[in-house]
Amino acid sequence: MPEKALVIGSRTYKVNVEEGQEQRLNAVAMKVDQVVGQLRQALGQDIDRDRLLVLSAITIADELHDIRARGETEKHTLVSFHANLADRLDALSRKLVKA
């Protein structure tokens, strides 16, 4: 498994990555680095690294939670739409059979 160097919060971390997953890992690492940078700007450059990484993880997990919640809401909306559409199609087909 190849090793990849990632820069997060101005530090380099070496991690193993499966073949073909390098681009995805880069994108994920860029997201983490972005959040670390935003928090560092908001909280000051002298913030403890462990605290910064924990707050970054919480921020990203909160974002993921919101995305999943929106997905569930959209799923329920889509299920309701399909049920309504099926009812309307059934009613229409009954009208056509009577005609």
PDB file of C-alpha atoms in Angstrom:
ATOM      1  CA  MET A   1       0.000   0.000   0.000  1.00  0.00           C
ATOM      2  CA  PRO A   2       1.595   3.304  -1.060  1.00  0.00           C
ATOM      3  CA  GLU A   3       2.355   6.023   1.447  1.00  0.00           C
ATOM      4  CA  LYS A   4       1.046   9.549   0.892  1.00  0.00           C
ATOM      5  CA  ALA A   5       2.192  12.759   2.553  1.00  0.00           C
ATOM      6  CA  LEU A   6      -0.651  15.089   3.520  1.00  0.00           C
ATOM      7  CA  VAL A   7      -0.282  18.647   4.768  1.00  0.00           C
ATOM      8  CA  ILE A   8      -2.891  19.598   7.350  1.00  0.00           C
ATOM      9  CA  GLY A   9      -2.513  22.700   9.453  1.00  0.00           C
ATOM     10  CA  SER A  10       1.023  23.322   8.147  1.00  0.00           C
ATOM     11  CA  ARG A  11       2.170  19.894   9.322  1.00  0.00           C
ATOM     12  CA  THR A  12       2.926  16.885   7.187  1.00  0.00           C
ATOM     13  CA  TYR A  13       1.328  13.539   7.997  1.00  0.00           C
ATOM     14  CA  LYS A  14       2.238  10.333   6.204  1.00  0.00           C
ATOM     15  CA  VAL A  15      -0.585   7.847   5.713  1.00  0.00           C
ATOM     16  CA  ASN A  16      -1.043   4.668   3.738  1.00  0.00           C
ATOM     17  CA  VAL A  17      -3.566   4.809   0.925  1.00  0.00           C
ATOM     18  CA  GLU A  18      -5.114   2.088  -1.204  1.00  0.00           C
ATOM     19  CA  GLU A  19      -4.338   2.120  -4.916  1.00  0.00           C
ATOM     20  CA  GLY A  20      -6.773   4.358  -6.754  1.00  0.00           C
ATOM     21  CA  GLN A  21      -7.851   6.255  -3.619  1.00  0.00           C
ATOM     22  CA  GLU A  22      -5.163   8.943  -3.756  1.00  0.00           C
ATOM     23  CA  GLN A  23      -7.398  11.612  -5.289  1.00  0.00           C
ATOM     24  CA  ARG A  24     -10.164  10.997  -2.764  1.00  0.00           C
ATOM     25  CA  LEU A  25      -7.676  11.138   0.109  1.00  0.00           C
ATOM     26  CA  ASN A  26      -6.316  14.443  -1.218  1.00  0.00           C
ATOM     27  CA  ALA A  27      -9.837  15.910  -1.360  1.00  0.00           C
ATOM     28  CA  VAL A  28     -10.642  14.763   2.178  1.00  0.00           C
ATOM     29  CA  ALA A  29      -7.325  16.066   3.502  1.00  0.00           C
ATOM     30  CA  MET A  30      -7.957  19.420   1.809  1.00  0.00           C
ATOM     31  CA  LYS A  31     -11.324  19.643   3.599  1.00  0.00           C
ATOM     32  CA  VAL A  32      -9.684  18.920   6.959  1.00  0.00           C
ATOM     33  CA  ASP A  33      -6.953  21.475   6.236  1.00  0.00           C
ATOM     34  CA  GLN A  34      -9.601  24.047   5.295  1.00  0.00           C
ATOM     35  CA  VAL A  35     -11.480  23.548   8.576  1.00  0.00           C
ATOM     36  CA  VAL A  36      -8.236  23.644  10.570  1.00  0.00           C
ATOM     37  CA  GLY A  37      -7.345  26.932   8.863  1.00  0.00           C
ATOM     38  CA  GLN A  38     -10.759  28.462   9.530  1.00  0.00           C
ATOM     39  CA  LEU A  39     -10.664  27.489  13.194  1.00  0.00           C
ATOM     40  CA  ARG A  40      -7.095  28.708  13.566  1.00  0.00           C
ATOM     41  CA  GLN A  41      -8.135  32.084  12.135  1.00  0.00           C
ATOM     42  CA  ALA A  42     -11.155  32.283  14.430  1.00  0.00           C
ATOM     43  CA  LEU A  43      -9.442  31.063  17.605  1.00  0.00           C
ATOM     44  CA  GLY A  44      -5.918  32.362  17.113  1.00  0.00           C
ATOM     45  CA  GLN A  45      -2.664  30.949  15.846  1.00  0.00           C
ATOM     46  CA  ASP A  46      -1.528  29.862  19.310  1.00  0.00           C
ATOM     47  CA  ILE A  47      -4.356  27.334  19.826  1.00  0.00           C
ATOM     48  CA  ASP A  48      -3.183  23.946  21.097  1.00  0.00           C
ATOM     49  CA  ARG A  49      -2.809  21.484  18.205  1.00  0.00           C
ATOM     50  CA  ASP A  50      -4.781  18.700  19.923  1.00  0.00           C
ATOM     51  CA  ARG A  51      -7.648  21.075  20.709  1.00  0.00           C
ATOM     52  CA  LEU A  52      -7.568  22.387  17.147  1.00  0.00           C
ATOM     53  CA  LEU A  53      -7.785  18.889  15.675  1.00  0.00           C
ATOM     54  CA  VAL A  54     -10.597  17.875  18.051  1.00  0.00           C
ATOM     55  CA  LEU A  55     -12.589  21.012  17.191  1.00  0.00           C
ATOM     56  CA  SER A  56     -11.956  20.340  13.504  1.00  0.00           C
ATOM     57  CA  ALA A  57     -13.254  16.787  13.847  1.00  0.00           C
ATOM     58  CA  ILE A  58     -16.353  18.041  15.684  1.00  0.00           C
ATOM     59  CA  THR A  59     -16.963  20.686  13.001  1.00  0.00           C
ATOM     60  CA  ILE A  60     -16.690  18.140  10.192  1.00  0.00           C
ATOM     61  CA  ALA A  61     -18.851  15.599  12.053  1.00  0.00           C
ATOM     62  CA  ASP A  62     -21.497  18.289  12.618  1.00  0.00           C
ATOM     63  CA  GLU A  63     -21.479  19.110   8.909  1.00  0.00           C
ATOM     64  CA  LEU A  64     -21.829  15.409   8.061  1.00  0.00           C
ATOM     65  CA  HIS A  65     -24.725  15.083  10.523  1.00  0.00           C
ATOM     66  CA  ASP A  66     -26.536  17.998   8.847  1.00  0.00           C
ATOM     67  CA  ILE A  67     -25.985  16.500   5.387  1.00  0.00           C
ATOM     68  CA  ARG A  68     -27.342  13.132   6.507  1.00  0.00           C
ATOM     69  CA  ALA A  69     -30.375  14.780   8.125  1.00  0.00           C
ATOM     70  CA  ARG A  70     -31.109  16.668   4.891  1.00  0.00           C
ATOM     71  CA  GLY A  71     -30.761  13.410   2.993  1.00  0.00           C
ATOM     72  CA  GLU A  72     -33.312  11.728   5.249  1.00  0.00           C
ATOM     73  CA  THR A  73     -35.727  14.642   4.821  1.00  0.00           C
ATOM     74  CA  GLU A  74     -35.318  14.514   1.050  1.00  0.00           C
ATOM     75  CA  LYS A  75     -35.792  10.739   1.113  1.00  0.00           C
ATOM     76  CA  HIS A  76     -39.109  11.078   2.976  1.00  0.00           C
ATOM     77  CA  THR A  77     -40.231  13.806   0.572  1.00  0.00           C
ATOM     78  CA  LEU A  78     -39.400  11.597  -2.400  1.00  0.00           C
ATOM     79  CA  VAL A  79     -41.218   8.600  -0.905  1.00  0.00           C
ATOM     80  CA  SER A  80     -44.308  10.770  -0.314  1.00  0.00           C
ATOM     81  CA  PHE A  81     -44.108  12.109  -3.856  1.00  0.00           C
ATOM     82  CA  HIS A  82     -43.920   8.588  -5.311  1.00  0.00           C
ATOM     83  CA  ALA A  83     -46.839   7.405  -3.179  1.00  0.00           C
ATOM     84  CA  ASN A  84     -48.931  10.391  -4.279  1.00  0.00           C
ATOM     85  CA  LEU A  85     -47.967   9.827  -7.909  1.00  0.00           C
ATOM     86  CA  ALA A  86     -48.878   6.134  -7.664  1.00  0.00           C
ATOM     87  CA  ASP A  87     -52.287   7.031  -6.195  1.00  0.00           C
ATOM     88  CA  ARG A  88     -52.934   9.524  -8.974  1.00  0.00           C
ATOM     89  CA  LEU A  89     -51.894   7.020 -11.651  1.00  0.00           C
ATOM     90  CA  ASP A  90     -54.183   4.379 -10.121  1.00  0.00           C
ATOM     91  CA  ALA A  91     -57.089   6.830 -10.130  1.00  0.00           C
ATOM     92  CA  LEU A  92     -56.363   7.783 -13.733  1.00  0.00           C
ATOM     93  CA  SER A  93     -56.148   4.159 -14.852  1.00  0.00           C
ATOM     94  CA  ARG A  94     -59.506   3.404 -13.174  1.00  0.00           C
ATOM     95  CA  LYS A  95     -61.063   6.318 -15.069  1.00  0.00           C
ATOM     96  CA  LEU A  96     -59.615   5.021 -18.334  1.00  0.00           C
ATOM     97  CA  VAL A  97     -60.933   1.502 -17.685  1.00  0.00           C
ATOM     98  CA  LYS A  98     -64.436   2.896 -17.076  1.00  0.00           C
ATOM     99  CA  ALA A  99     -64.336   4.897 -20.320  1.00  0.00           C
TER     100      ALA A  99
END
